[in-house]
Coordinates of C-alpha atoms in Angstrom, one line a residue:
X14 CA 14.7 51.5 -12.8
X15 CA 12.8 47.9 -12.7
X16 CA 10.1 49.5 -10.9
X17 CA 9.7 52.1 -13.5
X18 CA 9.8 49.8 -16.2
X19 CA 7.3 48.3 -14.7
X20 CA 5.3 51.0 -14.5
X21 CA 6.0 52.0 -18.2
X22 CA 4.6 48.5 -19.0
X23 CA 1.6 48.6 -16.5
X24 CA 0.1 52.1 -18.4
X25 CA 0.7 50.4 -21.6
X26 CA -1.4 47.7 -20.8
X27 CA -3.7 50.1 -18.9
X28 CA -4.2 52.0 -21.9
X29 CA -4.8 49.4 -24.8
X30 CA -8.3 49.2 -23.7
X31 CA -9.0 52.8 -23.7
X32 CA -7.6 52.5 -27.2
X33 CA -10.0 49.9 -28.6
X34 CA -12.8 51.0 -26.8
X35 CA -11.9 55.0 -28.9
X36 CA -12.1 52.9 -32.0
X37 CA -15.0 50.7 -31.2
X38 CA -17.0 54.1 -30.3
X39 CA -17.7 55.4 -33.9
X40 CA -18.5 51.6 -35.2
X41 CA -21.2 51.9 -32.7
X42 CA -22.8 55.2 -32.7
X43 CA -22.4 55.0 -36.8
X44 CA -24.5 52.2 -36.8
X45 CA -27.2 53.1 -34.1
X46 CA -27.5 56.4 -35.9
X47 CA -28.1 54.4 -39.2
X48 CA -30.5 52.0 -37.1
X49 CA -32.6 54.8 -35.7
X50 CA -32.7 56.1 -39.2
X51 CA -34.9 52.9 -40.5
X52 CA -37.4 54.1 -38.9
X53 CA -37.7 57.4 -40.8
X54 CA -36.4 57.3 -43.4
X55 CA -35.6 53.2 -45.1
X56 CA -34.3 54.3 -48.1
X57 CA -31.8 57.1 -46.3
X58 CA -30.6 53.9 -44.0
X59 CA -30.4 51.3 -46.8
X60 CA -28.4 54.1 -49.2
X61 CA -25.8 54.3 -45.3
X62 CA -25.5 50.6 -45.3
X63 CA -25.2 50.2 -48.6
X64 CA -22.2 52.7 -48.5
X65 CA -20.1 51.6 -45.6
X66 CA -20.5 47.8 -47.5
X67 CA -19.7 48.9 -50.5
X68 CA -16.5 50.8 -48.9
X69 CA -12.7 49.1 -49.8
X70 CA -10.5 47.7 -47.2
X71 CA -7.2 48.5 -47.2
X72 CA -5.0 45.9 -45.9
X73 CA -6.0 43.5 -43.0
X74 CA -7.9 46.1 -40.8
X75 CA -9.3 43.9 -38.7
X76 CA -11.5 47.3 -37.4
X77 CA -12.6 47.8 -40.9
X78 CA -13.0 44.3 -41.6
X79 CA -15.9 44.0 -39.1
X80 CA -17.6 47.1 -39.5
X81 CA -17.6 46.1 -43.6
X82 CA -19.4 42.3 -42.5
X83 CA -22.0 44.2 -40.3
X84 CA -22.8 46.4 -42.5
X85 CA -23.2 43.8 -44.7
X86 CA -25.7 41.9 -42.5
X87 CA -27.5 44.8 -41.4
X88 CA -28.2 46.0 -44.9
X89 CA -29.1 42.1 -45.4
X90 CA -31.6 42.2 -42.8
X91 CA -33.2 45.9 -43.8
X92 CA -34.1 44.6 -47.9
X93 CA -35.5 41.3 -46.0
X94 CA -37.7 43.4 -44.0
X95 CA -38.4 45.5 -47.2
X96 CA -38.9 42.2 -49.2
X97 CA -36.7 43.5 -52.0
X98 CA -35.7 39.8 -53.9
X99 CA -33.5 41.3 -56.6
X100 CA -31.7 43.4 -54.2
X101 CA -30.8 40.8 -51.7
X102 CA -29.8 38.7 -54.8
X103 CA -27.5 41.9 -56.2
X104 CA -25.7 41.9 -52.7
X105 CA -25.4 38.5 -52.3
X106 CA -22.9 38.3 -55.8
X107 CA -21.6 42.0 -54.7
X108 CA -20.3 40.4 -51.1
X109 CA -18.4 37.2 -53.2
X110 CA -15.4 39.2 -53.8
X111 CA -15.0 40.6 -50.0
X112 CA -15.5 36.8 -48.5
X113 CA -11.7 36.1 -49.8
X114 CA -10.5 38.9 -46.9
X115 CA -12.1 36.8 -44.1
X116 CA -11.5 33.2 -43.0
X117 CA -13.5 30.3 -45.0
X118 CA -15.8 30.0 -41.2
X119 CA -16.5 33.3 -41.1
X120 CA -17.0 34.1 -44.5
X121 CA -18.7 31.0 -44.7
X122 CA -21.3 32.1 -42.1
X123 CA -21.8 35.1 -43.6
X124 CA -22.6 34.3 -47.2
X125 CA -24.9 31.9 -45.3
X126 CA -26.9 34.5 -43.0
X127 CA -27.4 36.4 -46.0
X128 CA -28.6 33.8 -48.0
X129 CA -31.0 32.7 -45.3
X130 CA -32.7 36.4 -45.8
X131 CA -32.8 35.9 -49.3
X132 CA -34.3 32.9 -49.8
X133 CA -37.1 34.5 -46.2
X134 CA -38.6 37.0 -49.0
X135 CA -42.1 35.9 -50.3
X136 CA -42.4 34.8 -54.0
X137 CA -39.3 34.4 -56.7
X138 CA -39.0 31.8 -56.9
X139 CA -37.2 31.0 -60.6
X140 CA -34.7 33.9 -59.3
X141 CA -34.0 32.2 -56.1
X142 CA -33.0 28.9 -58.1
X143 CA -30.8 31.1 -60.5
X144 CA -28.9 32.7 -57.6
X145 CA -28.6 29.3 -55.5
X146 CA -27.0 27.5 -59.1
X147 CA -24.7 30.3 -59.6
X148 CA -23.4 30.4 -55.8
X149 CA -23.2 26.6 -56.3
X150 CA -20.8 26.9 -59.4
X151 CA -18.9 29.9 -57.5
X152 CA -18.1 27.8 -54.4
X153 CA -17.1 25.1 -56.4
X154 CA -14.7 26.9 -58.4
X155 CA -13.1 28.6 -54.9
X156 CA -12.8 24.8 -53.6
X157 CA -15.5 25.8 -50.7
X158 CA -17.0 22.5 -50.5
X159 CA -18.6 22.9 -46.8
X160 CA -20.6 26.0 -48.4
X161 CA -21.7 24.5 -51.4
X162 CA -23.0 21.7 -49.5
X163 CA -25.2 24.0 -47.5
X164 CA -25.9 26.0 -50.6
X165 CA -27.0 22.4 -52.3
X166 CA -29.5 21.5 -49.5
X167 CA -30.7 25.3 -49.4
X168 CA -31.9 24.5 -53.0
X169 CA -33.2 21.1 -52.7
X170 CA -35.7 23.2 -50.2
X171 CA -36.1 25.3 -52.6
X172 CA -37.3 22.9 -55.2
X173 CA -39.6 21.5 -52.4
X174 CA -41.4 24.7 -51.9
X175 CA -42.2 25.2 -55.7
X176 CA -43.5 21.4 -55.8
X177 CA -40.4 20.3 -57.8
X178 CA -40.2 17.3 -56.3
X179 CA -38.3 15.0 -59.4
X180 CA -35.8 18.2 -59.4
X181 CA -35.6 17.8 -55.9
X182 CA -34.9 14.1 -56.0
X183 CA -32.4 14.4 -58.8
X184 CA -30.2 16.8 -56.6
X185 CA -30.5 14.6 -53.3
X186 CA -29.3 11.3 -55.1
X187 CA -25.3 12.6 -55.7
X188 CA -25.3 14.7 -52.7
X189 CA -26.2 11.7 -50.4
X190 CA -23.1 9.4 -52.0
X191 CA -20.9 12.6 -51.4
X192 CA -21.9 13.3 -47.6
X193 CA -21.5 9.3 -46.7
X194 CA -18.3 9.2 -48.3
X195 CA -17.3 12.1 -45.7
X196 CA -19.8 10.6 -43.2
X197 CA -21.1 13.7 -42.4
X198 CA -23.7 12.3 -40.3
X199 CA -25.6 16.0 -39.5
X200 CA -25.9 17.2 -43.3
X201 CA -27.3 13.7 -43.9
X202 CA -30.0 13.8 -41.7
X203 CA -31.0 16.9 -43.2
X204 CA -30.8 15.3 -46.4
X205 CA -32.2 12.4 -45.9
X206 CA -35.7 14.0 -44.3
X207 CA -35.6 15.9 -47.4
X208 CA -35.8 12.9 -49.4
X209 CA -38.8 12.2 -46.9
X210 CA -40.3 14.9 -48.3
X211 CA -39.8 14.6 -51.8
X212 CA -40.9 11.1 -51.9
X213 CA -44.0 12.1 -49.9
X214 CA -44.8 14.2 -52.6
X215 CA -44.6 11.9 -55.4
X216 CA -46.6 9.3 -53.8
X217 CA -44.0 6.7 -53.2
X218 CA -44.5 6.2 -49.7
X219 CA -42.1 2.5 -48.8
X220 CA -39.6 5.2 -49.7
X221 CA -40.8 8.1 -48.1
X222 CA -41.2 5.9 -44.8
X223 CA -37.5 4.0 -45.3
X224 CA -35.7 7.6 -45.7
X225 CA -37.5 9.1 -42.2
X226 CA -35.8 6.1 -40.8
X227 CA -32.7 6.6 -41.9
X228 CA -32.4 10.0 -40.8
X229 CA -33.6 8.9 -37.1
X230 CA -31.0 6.4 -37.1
X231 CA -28.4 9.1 -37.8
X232 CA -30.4 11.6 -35.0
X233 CA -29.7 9.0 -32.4
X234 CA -26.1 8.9 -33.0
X235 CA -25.2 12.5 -32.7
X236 CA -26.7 15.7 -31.3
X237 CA -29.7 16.8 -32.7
X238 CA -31.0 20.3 -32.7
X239 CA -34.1 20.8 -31.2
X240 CA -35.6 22.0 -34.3
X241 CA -34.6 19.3 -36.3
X242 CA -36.1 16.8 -34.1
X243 CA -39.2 18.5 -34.0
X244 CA -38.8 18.2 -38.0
X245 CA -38.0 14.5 -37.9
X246 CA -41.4 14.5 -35.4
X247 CA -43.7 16.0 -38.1
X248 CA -42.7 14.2 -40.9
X249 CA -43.5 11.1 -38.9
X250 CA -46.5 11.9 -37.9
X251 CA -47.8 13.0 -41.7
X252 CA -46.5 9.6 -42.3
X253 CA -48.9 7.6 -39.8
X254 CA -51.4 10.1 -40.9
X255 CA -51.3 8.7 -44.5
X256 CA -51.7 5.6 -43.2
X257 CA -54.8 6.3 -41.4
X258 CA -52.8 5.9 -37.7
X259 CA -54.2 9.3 -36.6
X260 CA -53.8 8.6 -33.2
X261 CA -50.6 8.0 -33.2
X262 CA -49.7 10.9 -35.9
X263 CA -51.5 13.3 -33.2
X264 CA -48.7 12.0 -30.7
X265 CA -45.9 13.0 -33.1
X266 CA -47.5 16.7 -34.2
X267 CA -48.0 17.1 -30.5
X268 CA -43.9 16.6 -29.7
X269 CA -43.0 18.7 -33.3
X270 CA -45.2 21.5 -31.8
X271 CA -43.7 22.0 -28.9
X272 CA -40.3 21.5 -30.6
X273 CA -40.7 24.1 -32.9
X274 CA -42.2 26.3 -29.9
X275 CA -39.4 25.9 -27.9
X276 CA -36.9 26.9 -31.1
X277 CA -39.0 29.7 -31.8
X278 CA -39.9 28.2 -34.7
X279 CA -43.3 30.4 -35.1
X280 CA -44.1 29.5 -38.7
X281 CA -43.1 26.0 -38.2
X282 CA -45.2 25.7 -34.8
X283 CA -48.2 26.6 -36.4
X284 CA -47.7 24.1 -39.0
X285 CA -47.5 21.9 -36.6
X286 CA -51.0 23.1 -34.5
X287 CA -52.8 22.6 -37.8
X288 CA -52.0 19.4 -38.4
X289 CA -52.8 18.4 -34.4
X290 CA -56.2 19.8 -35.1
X291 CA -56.4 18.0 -38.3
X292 CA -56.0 14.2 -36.9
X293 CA -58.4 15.3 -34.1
X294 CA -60.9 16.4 -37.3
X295 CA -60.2 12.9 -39.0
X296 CA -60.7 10.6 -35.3
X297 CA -64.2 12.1 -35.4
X298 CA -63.2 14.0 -32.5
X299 CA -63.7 17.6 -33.6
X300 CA -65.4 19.0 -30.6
X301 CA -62.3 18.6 -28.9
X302 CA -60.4 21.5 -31.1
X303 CA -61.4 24.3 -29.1
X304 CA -60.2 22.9 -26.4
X305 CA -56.7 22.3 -27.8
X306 CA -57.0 25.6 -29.1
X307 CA -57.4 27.6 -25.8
X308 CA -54.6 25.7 -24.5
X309 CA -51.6 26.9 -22.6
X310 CA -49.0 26.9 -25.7
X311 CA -51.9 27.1 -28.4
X312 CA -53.1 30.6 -27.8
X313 CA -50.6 32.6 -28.5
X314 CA -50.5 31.1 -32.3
X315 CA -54.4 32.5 -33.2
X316 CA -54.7 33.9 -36.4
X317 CA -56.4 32.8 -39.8
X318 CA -54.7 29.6 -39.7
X319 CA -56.4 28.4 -36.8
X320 CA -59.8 30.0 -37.3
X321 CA -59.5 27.9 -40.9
X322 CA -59.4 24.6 -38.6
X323 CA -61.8 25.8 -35.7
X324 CA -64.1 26.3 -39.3
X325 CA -63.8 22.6 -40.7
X326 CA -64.0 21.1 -37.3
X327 CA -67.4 23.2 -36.8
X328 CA -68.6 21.5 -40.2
X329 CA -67.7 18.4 -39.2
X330 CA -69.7 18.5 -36.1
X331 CA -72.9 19.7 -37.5
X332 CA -71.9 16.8 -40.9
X333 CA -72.7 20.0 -42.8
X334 CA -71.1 19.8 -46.6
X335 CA -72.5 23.4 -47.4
X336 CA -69.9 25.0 -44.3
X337 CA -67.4 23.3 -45.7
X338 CA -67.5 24.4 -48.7
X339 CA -67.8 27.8 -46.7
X340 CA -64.9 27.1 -45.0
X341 CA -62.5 26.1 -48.2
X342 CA -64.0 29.3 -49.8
X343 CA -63.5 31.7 -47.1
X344 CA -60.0 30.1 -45.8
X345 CA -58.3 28.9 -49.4
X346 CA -54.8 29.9 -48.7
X347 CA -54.9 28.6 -45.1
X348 CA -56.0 25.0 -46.4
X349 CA -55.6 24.1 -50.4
X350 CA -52.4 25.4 -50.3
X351 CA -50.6 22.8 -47.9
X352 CA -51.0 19.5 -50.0
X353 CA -51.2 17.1 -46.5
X354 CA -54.4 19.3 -45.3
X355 CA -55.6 19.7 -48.9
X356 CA -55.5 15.5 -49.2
X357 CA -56.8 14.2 -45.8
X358 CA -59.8 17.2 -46.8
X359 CA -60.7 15.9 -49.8
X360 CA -61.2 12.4 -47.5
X361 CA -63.2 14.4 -44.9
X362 CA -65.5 15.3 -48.0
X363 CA -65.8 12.4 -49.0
X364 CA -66.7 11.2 -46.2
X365 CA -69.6 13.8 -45.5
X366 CA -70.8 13.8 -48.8
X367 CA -71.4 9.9 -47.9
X368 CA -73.3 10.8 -44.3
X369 CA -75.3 14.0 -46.6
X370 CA -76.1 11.6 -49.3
X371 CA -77.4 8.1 -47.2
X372 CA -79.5 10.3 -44.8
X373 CA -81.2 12.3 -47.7
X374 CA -81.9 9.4 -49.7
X375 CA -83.6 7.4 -46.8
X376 CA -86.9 8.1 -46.5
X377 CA -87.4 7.5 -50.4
X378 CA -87.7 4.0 -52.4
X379 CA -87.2 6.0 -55.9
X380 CA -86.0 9.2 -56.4
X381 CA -84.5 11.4 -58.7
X382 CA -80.9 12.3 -58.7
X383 CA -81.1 16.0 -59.9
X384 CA -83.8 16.2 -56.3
X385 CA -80.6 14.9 -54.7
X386 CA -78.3 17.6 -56.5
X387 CA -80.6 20.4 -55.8
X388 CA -81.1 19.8 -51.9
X389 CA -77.4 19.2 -51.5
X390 CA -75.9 21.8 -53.8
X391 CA -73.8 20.1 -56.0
X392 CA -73.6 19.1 -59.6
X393 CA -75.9 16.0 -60.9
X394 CA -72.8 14.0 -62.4
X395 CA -71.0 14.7 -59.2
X396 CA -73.9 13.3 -57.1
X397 CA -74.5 10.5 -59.2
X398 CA -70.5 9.3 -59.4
X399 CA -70.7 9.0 -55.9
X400 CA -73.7 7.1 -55.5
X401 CA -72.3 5.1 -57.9
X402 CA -69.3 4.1 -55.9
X403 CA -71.6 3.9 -52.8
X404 CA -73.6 1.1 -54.6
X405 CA -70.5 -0.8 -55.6
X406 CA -68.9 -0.4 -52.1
X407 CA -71.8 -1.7 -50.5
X408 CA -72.4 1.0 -48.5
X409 CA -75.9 2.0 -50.6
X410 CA -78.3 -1.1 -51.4
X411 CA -79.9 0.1 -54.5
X412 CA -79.6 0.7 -58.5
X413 CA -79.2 3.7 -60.8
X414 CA -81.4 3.7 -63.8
X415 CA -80.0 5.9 -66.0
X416 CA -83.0 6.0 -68.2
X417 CA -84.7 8.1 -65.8
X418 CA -81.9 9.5 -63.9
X419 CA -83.1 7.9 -60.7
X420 CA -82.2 6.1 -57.8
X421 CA -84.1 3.0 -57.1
X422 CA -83.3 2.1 -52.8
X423 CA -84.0 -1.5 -51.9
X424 CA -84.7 -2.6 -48.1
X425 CA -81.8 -4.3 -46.6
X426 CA -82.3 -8.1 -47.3
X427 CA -82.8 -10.1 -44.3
X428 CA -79.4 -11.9 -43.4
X429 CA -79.6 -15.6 -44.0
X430 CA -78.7 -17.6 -40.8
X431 CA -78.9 -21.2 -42.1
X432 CA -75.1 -20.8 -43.3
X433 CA -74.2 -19.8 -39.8
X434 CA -76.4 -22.6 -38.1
X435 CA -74.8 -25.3 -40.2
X436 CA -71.2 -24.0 -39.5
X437 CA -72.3 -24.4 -35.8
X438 CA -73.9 -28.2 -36.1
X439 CA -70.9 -29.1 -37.6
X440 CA -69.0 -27.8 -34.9
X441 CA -70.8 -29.4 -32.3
X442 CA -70.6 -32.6 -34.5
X443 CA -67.1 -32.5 -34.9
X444 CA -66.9 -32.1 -30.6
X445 CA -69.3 -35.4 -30.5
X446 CA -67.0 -37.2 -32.7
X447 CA -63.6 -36.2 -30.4
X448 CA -65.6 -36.9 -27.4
X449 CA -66.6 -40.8 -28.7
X450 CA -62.8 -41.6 -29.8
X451 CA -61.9 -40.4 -26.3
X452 CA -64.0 -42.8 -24.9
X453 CA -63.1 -45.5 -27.7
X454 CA -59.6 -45.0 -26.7
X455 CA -60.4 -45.8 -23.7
X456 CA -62.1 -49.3 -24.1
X457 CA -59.7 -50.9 -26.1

């Protein structure tokens, strides 16, 4: 009779993974039917997921429970590839009510993926905001304070990205007092970069440069994510970069870069090429971009983004203003629309204008400045600002007269050495004297 019981027990046991493997059977053939369905037909697939999501649960299925939350995602994932904004948002408030029949993690995570694909779609950005304040207020009201943290810092990046930088501040201020009173050292260090950023932005770099520290500080003492560290490495080298340390800013885009390459990070990465190419641009080493380009990690990131660089650093070799005006033109998105290429740009203009302008005016001892406009391509008052500055700089010996609109170059003056040689007599003076009260000292 034991043995039998045994037995009774043993095909039990045998069986209960025959039995979950019956159930789990239609979850997945449903869903790779659906899957193989996106490829024919999107709106026939999303109409399926949007179906099985919008389904009731009955009880605590823990079955139904599942399929429900991947249905959920995968209907997520198919209006992110779709780029459908207002639809993501629609399912994001739609899912609220289901979170309550799964645990706060889980739940948690999943509000979070789906948020993630929401805020991936291009453009939207006022709706975005909307939806982030009103998932803020809900997951306040439900007493979910580890989401509406994450929520918080999703829209101080979203208040970044649309250059609202005092919006941005005046989010980070309250949520850095709440996140050291729970010393939750990982959410601050996202924070705190954040502040980085924002402060970059504005212009107030002492505090720009004292909030990247504090969020290294906190790195050191916990685990830090590969892609975070390579985040922590870029802002620090845009940092040296403003402070004209482009050596060592190359250093810090070189580590970020292969951070984010090694997180598969690909937008990020990139990011991260351009600005590498960018210090090598500003060290007067541009001839060295192709070869960074053709590198081992490099070359599988080509696209416009790095043709926009290869363009500027092919100006900047040849000192050529006129290709790089060519090369803003042709490549605007690529360049004016990040603000740290679009500022150390304007500098590299600057900069060749200067060259353009000094070797153009050279062989002359008058000349007009519309001459100058016309050879060079640019607007008179333009030209003449900047020879302006170049005569008060030093770095042009001459006058504008005004009167005539022309620009009168002098000969450098011969440099006068008799303030040097006196310097030196006295010098040697001041030896003869030490040397006579050595010997004086010695007599007496």
């Amino acid at each position: 009779p034991l043995q039998s019981k045994k037995m009774d027990r043993m095909d039990i046991d045998d069986d209960e993974p025959a039995v979950a493997a019956r159930k789990e059977a239609p979850f997945s053939e449903e869903f790779a039917h659906i899957e193989a369905l996106e490829v024919t037909d999107k709106d026939a697939a999303l109409k399926a997921w949007g179906g099985i999501a919008a389904a009731p649960v009955e009880g605590k299925d823990d079955f139904a429970l599942k399929r429900k939350e991947a249905a959920i995602l995968k209907q997520g994932k198919l209006l992110l590839k779709l780029h459908k904004t207002t639809e993501l948002g629609q399912l994001i408030l739609a899912t609220r009510p289901f979170l309550d029949s799964l645990s706060k993690a889980r739940g948690g995570q999943l509000f979070k993926n789906l948020l993630d694909f929401f805020l991936e779609t291009p453009n939207a950005v006022e709706e975005k905001v909307a939806i982030c304040n009103d998932c803020i207020e809900w997951a306040q009201a439900e007493k979910r304070t580890f989401l509406r943290q994450s929520l918080e810092i999703r829209l101080v990046q979203l208040h970044l990205q649309a250059h609202s930088f005092q919006s941005a501040l005046a989010r980070i201020n309250p949520m850095l007092r709440e996140l050291k009173r729970l010393d939750d050292k990982s959410l601050l260090v996202d924070v705190h970069l954040m502040e980085s950023k924002a402060y970059y932005a504005v212009s107030n770099y002492p505090k720009a440069r004292a909030a990247l520290v504090a969020a290294r500080s906190l790195a050191n003492g916990i685990y830090c994510p590969p892609k975070m560290q390579a985040a922590l490495d870029l802002q620090s080298g845009i940092l040296h970069a403003q402070e004209g340390d482009f050596k060592t800013a190359y250093s810090y885009f070189y580590e970020a870069f292969e951070g984010f390459d090694s997180a598969t990070a690909p937008s990020q990465a990139i990011q991260g090429l351009k600005y590498m190419l960018l210090t090598k641009i500003m060290l007067d080493q541009a001839s060295e971009v192709s070869s960074v380009i053709t590198g081992k990690l490099a070359l599988q990131y080509s696209g416009r983004d790095l043709d926009a660089m290869t363009a500027i650093a092919n100006a900047s070799i040849h000192r050529s203003l006129a290709e790089f005006h060519a090369a803003l033109a042709t490549y605007h998105v690529e360049l004016a629309a990040d603000l740290i290429i679009s500022a150390h740009l304007q500098e590299l203009r600057d900069s060749l204008l200067q060259q353009n302008l000094v070797r153009l005016v050279e062989p002359f001892a008058r000349v007009e400045i519309g001459h100058i406009a016309g050879v060079i391509g640019l607007e008179t008052d333009i030209v003449e600002r900047k020879l302006s500055q170049m005569i008060l700089d030093k770095k042009l010996n001459g006058i504008l007269d005004q009167g005539t609109g022309c620009l009168a170059i002098f000969d450098a003056p011969a440099a006068d050495k008799t303030y040097t040689a006196a310097l030196a007599t006295v010098q040697q003076m001041g030896h003869v004297v030490d040397a006579l009260y050595k010997r004086a000292q010695k007599i007496f």
